[in-house]
CSV table of C-alpha atoms and ligand atoms in Angstrom, one decimal:
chain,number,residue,atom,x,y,z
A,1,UNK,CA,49.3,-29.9,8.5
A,2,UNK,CA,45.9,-29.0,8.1
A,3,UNK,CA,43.3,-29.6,5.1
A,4,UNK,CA,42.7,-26.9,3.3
A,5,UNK,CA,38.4,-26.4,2.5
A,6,UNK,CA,36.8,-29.1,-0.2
A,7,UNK,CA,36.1,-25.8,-1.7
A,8,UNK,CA,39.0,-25.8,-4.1
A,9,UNK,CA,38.4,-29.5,-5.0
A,10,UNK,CA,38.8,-29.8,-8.8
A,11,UNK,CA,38.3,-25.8,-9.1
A,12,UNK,CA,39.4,-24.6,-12.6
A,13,UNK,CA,42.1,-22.0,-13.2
A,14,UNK,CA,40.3,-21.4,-16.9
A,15,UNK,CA,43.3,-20.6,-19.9
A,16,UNK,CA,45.9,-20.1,-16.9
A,17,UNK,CA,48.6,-23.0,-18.1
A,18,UNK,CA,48.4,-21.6,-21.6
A,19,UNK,CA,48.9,-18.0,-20.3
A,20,UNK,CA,52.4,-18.7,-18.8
A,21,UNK,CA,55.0,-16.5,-19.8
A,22,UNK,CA,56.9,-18.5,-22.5
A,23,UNK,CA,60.8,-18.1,-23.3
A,24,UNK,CA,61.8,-14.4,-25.3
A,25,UNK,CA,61.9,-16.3,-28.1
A,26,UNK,CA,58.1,-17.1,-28.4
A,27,UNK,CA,55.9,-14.9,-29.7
A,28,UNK,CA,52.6,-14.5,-27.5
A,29,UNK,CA,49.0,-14.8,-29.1
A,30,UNK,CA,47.3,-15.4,-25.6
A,31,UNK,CA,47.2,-12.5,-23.4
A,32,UNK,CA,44.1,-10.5,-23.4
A,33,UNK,CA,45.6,-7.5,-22.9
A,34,UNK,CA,46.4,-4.3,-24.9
A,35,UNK,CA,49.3,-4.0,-26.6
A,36,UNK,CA,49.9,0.0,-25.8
A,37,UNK,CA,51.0,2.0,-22.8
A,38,UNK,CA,48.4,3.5,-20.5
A,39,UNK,CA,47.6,7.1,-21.7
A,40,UNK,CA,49.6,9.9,-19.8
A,41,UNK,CA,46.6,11.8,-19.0
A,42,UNK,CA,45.5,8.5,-16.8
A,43,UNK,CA,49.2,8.1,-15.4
A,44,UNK,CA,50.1,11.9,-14.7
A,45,UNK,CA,46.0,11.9,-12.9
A,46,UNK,CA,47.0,8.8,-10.4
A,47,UNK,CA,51.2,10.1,-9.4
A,48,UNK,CA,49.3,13.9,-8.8
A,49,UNK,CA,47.0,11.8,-6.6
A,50,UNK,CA,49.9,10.3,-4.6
A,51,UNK,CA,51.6,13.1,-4.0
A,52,UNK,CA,48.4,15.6,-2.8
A,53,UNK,CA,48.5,11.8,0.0
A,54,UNK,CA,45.4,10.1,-1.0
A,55,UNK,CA,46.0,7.5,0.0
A,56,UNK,CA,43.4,6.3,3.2
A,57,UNK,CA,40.3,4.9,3.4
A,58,UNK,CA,37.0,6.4,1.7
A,59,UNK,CA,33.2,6.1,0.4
A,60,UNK,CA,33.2,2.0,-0.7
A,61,UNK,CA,31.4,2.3,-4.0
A,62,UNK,CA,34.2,4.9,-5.2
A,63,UNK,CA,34.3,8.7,-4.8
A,64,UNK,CA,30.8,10.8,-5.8
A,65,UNK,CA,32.9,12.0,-8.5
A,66,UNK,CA,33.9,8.8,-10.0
A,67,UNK,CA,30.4,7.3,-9.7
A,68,UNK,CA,29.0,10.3,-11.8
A,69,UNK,CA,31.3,10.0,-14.6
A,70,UNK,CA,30.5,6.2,-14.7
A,71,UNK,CA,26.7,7.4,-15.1
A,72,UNK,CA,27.1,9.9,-17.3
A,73,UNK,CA,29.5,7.6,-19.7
A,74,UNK,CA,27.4,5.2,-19.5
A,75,UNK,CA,24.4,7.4,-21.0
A,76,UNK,CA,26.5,8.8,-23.4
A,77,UNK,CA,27.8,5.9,-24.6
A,78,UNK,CA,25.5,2.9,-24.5
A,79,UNK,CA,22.1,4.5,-23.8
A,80,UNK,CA,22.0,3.1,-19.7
A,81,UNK,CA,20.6,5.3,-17.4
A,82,UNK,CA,21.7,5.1,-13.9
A,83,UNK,CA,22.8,7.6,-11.3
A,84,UNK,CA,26.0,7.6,-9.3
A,85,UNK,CA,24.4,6.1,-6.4
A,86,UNK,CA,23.6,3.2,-8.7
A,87,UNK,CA,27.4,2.3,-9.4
A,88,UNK,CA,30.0,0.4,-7.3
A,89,UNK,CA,33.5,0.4,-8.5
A,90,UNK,CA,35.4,-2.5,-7.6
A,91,UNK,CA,38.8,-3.9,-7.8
A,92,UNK,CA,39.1,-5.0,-11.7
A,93,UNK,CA,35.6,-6.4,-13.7
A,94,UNK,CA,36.4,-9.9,-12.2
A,95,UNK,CA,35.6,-8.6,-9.1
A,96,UNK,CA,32.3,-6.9,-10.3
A,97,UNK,CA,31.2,-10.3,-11.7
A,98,UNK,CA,32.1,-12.1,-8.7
A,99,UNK,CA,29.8,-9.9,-6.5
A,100,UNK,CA,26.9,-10.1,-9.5
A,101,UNK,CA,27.2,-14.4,-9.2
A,102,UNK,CA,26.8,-13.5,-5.2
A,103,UNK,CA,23.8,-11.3,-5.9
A,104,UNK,CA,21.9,-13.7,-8.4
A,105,UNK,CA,22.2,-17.0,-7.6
A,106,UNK,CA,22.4,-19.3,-4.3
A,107,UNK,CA,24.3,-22.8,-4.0
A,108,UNK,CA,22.3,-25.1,-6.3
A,109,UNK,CA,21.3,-22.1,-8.2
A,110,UNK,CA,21.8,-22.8,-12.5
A,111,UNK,CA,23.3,-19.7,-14.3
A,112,UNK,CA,23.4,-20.3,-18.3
A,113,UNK,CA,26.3,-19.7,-20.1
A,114,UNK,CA,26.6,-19.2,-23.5
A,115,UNK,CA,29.6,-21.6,-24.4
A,116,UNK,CA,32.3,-21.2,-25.1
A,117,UNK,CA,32.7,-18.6,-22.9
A,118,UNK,CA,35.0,-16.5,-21.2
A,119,UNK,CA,37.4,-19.2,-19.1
A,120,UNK,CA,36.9,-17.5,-15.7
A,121,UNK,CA,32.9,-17.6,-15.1
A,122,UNK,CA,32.3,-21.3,-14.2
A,123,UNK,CA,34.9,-21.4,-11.6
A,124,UNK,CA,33.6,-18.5,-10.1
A,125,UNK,CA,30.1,-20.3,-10.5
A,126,UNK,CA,31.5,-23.1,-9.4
A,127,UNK,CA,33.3,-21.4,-6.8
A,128,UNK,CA,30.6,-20.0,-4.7
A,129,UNK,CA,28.1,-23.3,-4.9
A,130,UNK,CA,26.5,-21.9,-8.2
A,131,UNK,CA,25.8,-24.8,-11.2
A,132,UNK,CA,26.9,-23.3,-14.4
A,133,UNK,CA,24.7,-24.5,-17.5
A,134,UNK,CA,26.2,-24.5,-20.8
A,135,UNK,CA,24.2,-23.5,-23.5
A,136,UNK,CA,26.2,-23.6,-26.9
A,137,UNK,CA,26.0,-20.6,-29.1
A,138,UNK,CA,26.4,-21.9,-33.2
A,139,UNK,CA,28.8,-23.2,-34.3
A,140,UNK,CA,29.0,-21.1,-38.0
A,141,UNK,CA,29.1,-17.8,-36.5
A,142,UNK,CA,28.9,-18.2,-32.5
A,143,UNK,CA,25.6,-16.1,-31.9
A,144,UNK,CA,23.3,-17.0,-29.6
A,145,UNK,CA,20.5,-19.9,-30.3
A,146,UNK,CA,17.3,-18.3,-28.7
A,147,UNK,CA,15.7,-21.8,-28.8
A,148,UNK,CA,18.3,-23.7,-27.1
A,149,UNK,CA,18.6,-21.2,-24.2
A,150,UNK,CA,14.8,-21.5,-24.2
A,151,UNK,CA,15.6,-25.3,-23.3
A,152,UNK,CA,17.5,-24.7,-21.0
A,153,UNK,CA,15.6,-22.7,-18.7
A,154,UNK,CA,14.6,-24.9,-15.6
A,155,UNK,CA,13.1,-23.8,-12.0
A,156,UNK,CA,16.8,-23.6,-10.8
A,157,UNK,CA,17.3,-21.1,-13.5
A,158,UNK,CA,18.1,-17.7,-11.8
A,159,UNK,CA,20.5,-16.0,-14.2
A,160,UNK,CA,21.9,-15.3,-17.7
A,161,UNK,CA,25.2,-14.7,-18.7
A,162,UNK,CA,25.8,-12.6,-21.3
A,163,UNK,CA,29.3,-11.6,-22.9
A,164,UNK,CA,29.2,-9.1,-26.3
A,165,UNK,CA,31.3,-8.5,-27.8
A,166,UNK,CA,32.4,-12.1,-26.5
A,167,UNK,CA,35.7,-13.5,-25.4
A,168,UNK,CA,36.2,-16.0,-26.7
A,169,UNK,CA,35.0,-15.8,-29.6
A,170,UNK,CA,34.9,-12.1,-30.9
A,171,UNK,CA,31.2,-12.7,-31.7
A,172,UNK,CA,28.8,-9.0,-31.2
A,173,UNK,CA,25.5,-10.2,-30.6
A,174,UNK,CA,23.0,-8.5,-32.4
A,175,UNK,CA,20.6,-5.7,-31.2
A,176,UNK,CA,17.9,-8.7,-32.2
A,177,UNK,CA,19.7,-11.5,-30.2
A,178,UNK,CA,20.0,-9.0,-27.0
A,179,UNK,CA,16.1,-8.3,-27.2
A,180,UNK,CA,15.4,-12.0,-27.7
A,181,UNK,CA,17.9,-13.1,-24.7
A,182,UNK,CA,16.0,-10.2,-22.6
A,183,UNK,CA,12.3,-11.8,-23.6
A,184,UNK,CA,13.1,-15.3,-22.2
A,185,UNK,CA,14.4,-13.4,-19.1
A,186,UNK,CA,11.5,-11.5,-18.4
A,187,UNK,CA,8.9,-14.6,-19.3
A,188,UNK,CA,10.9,-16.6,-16.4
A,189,UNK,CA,11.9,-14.0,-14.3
A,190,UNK,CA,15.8,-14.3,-14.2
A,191,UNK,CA,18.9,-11.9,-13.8
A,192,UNK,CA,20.7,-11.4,-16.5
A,193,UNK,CA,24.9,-10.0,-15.7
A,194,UNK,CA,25.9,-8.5,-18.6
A,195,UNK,CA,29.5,-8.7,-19.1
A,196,UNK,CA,30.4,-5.6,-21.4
A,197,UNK,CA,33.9,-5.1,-20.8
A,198,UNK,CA,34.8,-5.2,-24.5
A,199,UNK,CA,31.3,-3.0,-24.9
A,200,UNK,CA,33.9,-0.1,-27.3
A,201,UNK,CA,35.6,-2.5,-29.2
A,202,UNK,CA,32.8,-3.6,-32.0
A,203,UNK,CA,34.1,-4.0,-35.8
A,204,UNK,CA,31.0,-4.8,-37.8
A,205,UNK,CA,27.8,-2.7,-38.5
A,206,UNK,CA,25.7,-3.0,-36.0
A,207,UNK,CA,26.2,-1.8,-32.5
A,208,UNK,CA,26.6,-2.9,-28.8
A,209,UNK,CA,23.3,-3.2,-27.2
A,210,UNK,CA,23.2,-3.5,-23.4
A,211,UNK,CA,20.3,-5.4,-21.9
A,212,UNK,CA,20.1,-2.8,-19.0
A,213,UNK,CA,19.2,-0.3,-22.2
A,214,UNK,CA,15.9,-1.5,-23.5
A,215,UNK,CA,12.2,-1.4,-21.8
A,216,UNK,CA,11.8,-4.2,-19.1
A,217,UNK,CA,15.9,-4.8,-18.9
A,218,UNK,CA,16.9,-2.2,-16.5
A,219,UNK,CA,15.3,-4.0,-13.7
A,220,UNK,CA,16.6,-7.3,-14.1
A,221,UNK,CA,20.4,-6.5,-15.4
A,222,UNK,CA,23.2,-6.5,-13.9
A,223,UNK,CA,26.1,-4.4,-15.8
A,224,UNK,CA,29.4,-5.0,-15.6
A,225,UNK,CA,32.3,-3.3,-17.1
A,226,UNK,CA,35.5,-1.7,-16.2
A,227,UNK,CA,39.1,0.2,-17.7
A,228,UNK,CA,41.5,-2.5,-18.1
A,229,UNK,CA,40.5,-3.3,-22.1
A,230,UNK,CA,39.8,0.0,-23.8
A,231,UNK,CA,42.1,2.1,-22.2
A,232,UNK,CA,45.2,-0.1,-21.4
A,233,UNK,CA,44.4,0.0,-17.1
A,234,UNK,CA,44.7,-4.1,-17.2
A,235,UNK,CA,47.2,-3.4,-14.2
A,236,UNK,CA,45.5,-1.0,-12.2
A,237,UNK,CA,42.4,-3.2,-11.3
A,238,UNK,CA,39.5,-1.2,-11.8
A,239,UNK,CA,36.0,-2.2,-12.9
A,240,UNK,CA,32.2,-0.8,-12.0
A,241,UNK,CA,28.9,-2.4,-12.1
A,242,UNK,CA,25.4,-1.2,-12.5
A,243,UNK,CA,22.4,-2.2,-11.7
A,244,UNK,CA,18.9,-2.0,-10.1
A,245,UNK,CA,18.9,-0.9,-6.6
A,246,UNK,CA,18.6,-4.2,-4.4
A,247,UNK,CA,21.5,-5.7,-6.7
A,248,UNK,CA,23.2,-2.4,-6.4
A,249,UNK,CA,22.8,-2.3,-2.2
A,250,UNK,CA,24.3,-6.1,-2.2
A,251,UNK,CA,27.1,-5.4,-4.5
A,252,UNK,CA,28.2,-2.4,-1.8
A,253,UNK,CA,27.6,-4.9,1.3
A,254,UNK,CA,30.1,-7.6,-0.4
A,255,UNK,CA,32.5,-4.7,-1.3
A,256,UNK,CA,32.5,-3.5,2.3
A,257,UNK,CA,32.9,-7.1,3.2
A,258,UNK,CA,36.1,-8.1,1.0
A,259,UNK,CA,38.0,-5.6,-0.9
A,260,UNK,CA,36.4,-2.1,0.9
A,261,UNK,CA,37.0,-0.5,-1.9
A,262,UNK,CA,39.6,0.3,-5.0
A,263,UNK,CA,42.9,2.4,-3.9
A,264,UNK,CA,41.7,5.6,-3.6
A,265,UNK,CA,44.4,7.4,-5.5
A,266,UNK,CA,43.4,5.4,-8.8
A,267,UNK,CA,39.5,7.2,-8.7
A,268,UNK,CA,40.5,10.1,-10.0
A,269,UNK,CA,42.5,8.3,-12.6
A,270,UNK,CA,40.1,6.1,-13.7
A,271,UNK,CA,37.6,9.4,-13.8
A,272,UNK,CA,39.9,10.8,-16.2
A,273,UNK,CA,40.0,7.6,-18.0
A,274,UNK,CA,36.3,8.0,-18.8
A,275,UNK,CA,36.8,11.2,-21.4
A,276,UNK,CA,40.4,10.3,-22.9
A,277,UNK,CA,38.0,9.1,-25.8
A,278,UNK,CA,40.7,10.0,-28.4
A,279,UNK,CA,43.4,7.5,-26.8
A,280,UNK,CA,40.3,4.9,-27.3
A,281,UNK,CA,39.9,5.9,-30.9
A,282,UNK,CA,43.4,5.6,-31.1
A,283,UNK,CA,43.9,2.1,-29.6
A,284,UNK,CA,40.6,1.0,-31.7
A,285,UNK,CA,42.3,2.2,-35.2
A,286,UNK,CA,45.3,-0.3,-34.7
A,287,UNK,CA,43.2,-2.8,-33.7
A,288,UNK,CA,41.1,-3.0,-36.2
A,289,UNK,CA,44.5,-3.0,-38.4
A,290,UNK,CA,45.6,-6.2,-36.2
A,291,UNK,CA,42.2,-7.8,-37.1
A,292,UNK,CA,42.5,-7.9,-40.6
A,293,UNK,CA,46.1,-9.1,-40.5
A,294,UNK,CA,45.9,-11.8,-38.3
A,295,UNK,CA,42.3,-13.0,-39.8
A,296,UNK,CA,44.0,-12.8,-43.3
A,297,UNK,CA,47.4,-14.2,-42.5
A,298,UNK,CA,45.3,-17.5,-40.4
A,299,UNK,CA,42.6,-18.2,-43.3
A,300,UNK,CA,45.2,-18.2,-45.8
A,301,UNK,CA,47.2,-21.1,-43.6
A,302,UNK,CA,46.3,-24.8,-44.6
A,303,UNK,CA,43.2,-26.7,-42.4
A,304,UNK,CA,42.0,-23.4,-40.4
A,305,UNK,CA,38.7,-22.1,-40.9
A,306,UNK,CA,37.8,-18.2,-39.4
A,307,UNK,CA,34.8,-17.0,-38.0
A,308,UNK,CA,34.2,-13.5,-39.2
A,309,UNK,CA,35.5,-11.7,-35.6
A,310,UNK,CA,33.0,-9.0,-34.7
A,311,UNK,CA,34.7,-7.2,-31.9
A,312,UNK,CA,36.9,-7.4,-28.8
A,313,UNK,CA,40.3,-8.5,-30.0
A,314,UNK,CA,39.8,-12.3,-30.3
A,315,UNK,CA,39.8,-14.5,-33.1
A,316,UNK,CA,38.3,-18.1,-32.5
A,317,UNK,CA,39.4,-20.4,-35.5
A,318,UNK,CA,38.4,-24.2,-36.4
A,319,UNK,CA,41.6,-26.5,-36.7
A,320,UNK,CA,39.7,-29.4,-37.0
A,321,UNK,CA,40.9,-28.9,-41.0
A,322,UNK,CA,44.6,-30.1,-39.9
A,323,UNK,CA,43.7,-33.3,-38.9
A,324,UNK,CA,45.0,-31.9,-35.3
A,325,UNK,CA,43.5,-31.7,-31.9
A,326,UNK,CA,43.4,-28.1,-30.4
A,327,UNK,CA,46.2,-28.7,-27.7
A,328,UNK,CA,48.3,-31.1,-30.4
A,329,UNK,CA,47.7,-27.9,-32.8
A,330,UNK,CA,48.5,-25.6,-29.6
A,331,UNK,CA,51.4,-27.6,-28.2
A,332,UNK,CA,53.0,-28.1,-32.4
A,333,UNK,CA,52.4,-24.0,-32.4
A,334,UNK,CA,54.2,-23.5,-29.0
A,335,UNK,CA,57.1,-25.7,-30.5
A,336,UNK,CA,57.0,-23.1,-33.6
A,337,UNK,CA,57.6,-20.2,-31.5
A,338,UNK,CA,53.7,-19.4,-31.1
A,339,UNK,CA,51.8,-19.0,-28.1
A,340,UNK,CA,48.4,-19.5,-28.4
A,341,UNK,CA,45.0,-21.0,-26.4
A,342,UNK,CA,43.4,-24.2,-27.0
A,343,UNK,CA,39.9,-23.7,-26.9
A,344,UNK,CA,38.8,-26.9,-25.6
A,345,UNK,CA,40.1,-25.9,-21.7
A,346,UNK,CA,36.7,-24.3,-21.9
A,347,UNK,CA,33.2,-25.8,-22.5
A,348,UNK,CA,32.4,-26.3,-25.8
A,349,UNK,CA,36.1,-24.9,-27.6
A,350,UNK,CA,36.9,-28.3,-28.4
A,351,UNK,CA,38.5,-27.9,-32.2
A,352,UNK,CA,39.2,-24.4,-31.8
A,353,UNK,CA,42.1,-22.2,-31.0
A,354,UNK,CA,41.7,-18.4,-29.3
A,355,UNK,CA,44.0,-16.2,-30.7
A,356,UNK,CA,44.6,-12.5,-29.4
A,357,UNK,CA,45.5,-9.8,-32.1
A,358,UNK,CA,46.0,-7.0,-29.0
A,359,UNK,CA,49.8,-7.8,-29.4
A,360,UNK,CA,51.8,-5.8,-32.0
A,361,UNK,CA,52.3,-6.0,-36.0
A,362,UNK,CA,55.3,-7.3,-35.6
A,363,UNK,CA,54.7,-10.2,-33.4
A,364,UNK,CA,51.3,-10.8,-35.6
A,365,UNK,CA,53.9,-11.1,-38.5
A,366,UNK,CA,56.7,-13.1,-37.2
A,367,UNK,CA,53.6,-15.6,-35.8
A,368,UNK,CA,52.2,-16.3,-38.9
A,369,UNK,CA,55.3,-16.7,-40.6
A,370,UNK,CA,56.4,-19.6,-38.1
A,371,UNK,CA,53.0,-20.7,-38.4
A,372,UNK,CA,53.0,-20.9,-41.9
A,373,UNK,CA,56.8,-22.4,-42.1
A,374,UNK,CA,55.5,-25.5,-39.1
A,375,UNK,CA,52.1,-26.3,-41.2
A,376,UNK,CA,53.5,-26.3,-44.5
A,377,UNK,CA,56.2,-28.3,-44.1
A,378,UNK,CA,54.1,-31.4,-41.7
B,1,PLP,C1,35.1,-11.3,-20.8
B,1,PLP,C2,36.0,-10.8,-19.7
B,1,PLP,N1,35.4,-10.3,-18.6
B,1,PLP,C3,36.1,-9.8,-17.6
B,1,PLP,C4,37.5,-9.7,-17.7
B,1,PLP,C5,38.3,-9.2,-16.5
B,1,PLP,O1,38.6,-7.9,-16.6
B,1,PLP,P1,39.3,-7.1,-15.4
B,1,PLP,O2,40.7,-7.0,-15.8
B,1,PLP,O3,38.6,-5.8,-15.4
B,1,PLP,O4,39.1,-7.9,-14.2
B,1,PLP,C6,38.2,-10.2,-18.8
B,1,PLP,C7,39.6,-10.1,-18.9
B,1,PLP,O5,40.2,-10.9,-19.7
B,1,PLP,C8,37.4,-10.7,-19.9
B,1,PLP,O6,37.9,-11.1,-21.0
């Protein structure tokens, strides 16, 4: 039988072991993914597709129509201003990412990552020949230190990775932080892909700021974003990305080149998507509900320490306080009935779990209980 390429050699598959689908019995903490059914509006928009037979080949990027609503969301609701002929949409925001590491960097090429980060970006750094740099954030509240990314800069430097509101670690950078990130960028000329799929999901006072949406940022930014997080679409594989016009001309070559496009009877859908802003609202009101439970029920529990989360639907806590390592606290959890993520499968997690509050009340309640019932009985 045949060798299959060096390329997978050691390749990472980021939280994937942890994000198996335990018996019934357990309750699941690990899934980033909404808790609630797609909106009707979206649903009823994608079966009327189907049945008017859309469903061959058309324009790669996604339909005019589509592309225009990205735009104009994207003005209305995070200040970017592109037009449609400046957005591709592509097959989930993984995609999107994937063709903004293609754009940016080269084999050999460093990208900096703020760590911990989200588990899927240095495979796909890794993936394509690119060297991922980690740069860790602090440790007290998980923002970005200016000065260490600074240090980090070298002539292999091409790119920044930026991810706020962040998963991991629900941290929402500041409109400061963003500003200062975008300086060192422009001072050494590098990209920065600006991961803002959780970009409606912020909890504390200040807001999102996107890169791409302050003076000298547009040019060097490369947005990327998408439906499955805000409005429950995890399924239907849909993301966009943004960005000046040679990044934007590369992203449609590799579209052409791989997926062609998404399935043309999900653009209308996912335009629709774009205005249901009361079903976000909606989602956003629970959430912030979950938040509060699950950050109250885990600081009360013996030996964990929570960060303050800031926004997406992530809570990152130190478990170093139990005398535990994260995957003996994540395996002694699992054997409690809890699912939930040992941070150190990622860069710089080592001592902390990741806990997702997208699933419902109930299963918040019933974790904490078992939690509660395994820790204070060891
Ligand atoms: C930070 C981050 N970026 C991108 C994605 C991928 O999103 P999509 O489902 O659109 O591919 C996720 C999903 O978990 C994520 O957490």
């Amino acid at each position: 039988m045949p060798e299959i390429s060096s390329r997978f050699d050691g390749l990472g598959v980021g939280f994937a072991p942890y994000l198996q689908p335990p018996g019934p019995e357990v309750v699941r903490w690990t899934v980033g993914e909404p808790g609630f059914s797609t909106p009707d509006e979206i649903l009823n928009a994608a079966i009327k597709e189907l049945e008017e037979g859309n469903t061959k080949y058309t324009r790669g990027a996604g339909s005019m129509e589509l592309c225009q609503a990205v735009a104009d969301y994207l003005s209305k609701h995070h200040d970017i201003v592109v037009t449609a002929e400046d957005v591709v949409v592509t097959p989930g925001a993984k995609q999107a990412m994937l063709y903004s590491f293609l754009i940016t960097t080269m084999p050999g090429d460093e990208a900096i990552l703020l760590a911990p980060s989200w588990a899927s970006y240095e495979p796909m750094l890794e993936f394509i020949g690119a060297v991922p740099v980690h740069v860790p954030v602090r440790k007290e509240d998980f923002h970005p230190d200016l000065q260490a990314i600074r240090d980090a800069v070298t002539d292999k430097t091409r790119m920044i990775l930026l991810n706020s509101p962040c998963n991991p670690t629900g941290a929402v950078f500041t409109p400061d932080e963003i500003q200062g990130i975008l300086d060192i960028a422009i001072e050494h000329d590098l990209w920065i892909v600006s991961d803002e799929i959780y970009s409606r999901m912020v909890w504390v006072d200040w807001p999102h700021v996107s890169p791409a949406a302050l003076p000298g940022g547009k040019e060097r930014t490369i947005v990327v974003n998408g439906w499955s997080k805000s409005w429950a679409m995890t399924g239907m594989r849909l993301g966009f990305l943004t960005g000046p016009r040679n990044a934007v001309k590369a992203a449609v070559k590799s579209q052409a080149n791989s997926a062609s496009h998404v399935p043309t009877f999900m653009m209308e859908a996912a335009r629709v998507a774009l205005s249901c802003d009361d079903a976000v609202m909606k989602f956003n009101r629970e959430y912030r509900k979950r938040r509060v439970m699950m950050r109250d029920g885990l600081s009360a529990l013996p030996g964990i320490r929570v960060v303050e989360p800031e926004g997406a639907f992530y809570i990152f806590a130190d478990i170093t306080g139990t005398g535990m390592s994260d995957t003996e606290f994540a395996d002694g959890a699992l054997e409690a009935g809890v699912q939930l993520i040992p941070a150190s499968l990622v860069t710089g997690g080592e001592g902390f779990i990741r806990v997702s509050y997208a699933t419902d009340e109930e299963a918040i309640e019933e974790g904490l209980d078992r939690l509660r019932n395994w820790l204070l009985d060891e």
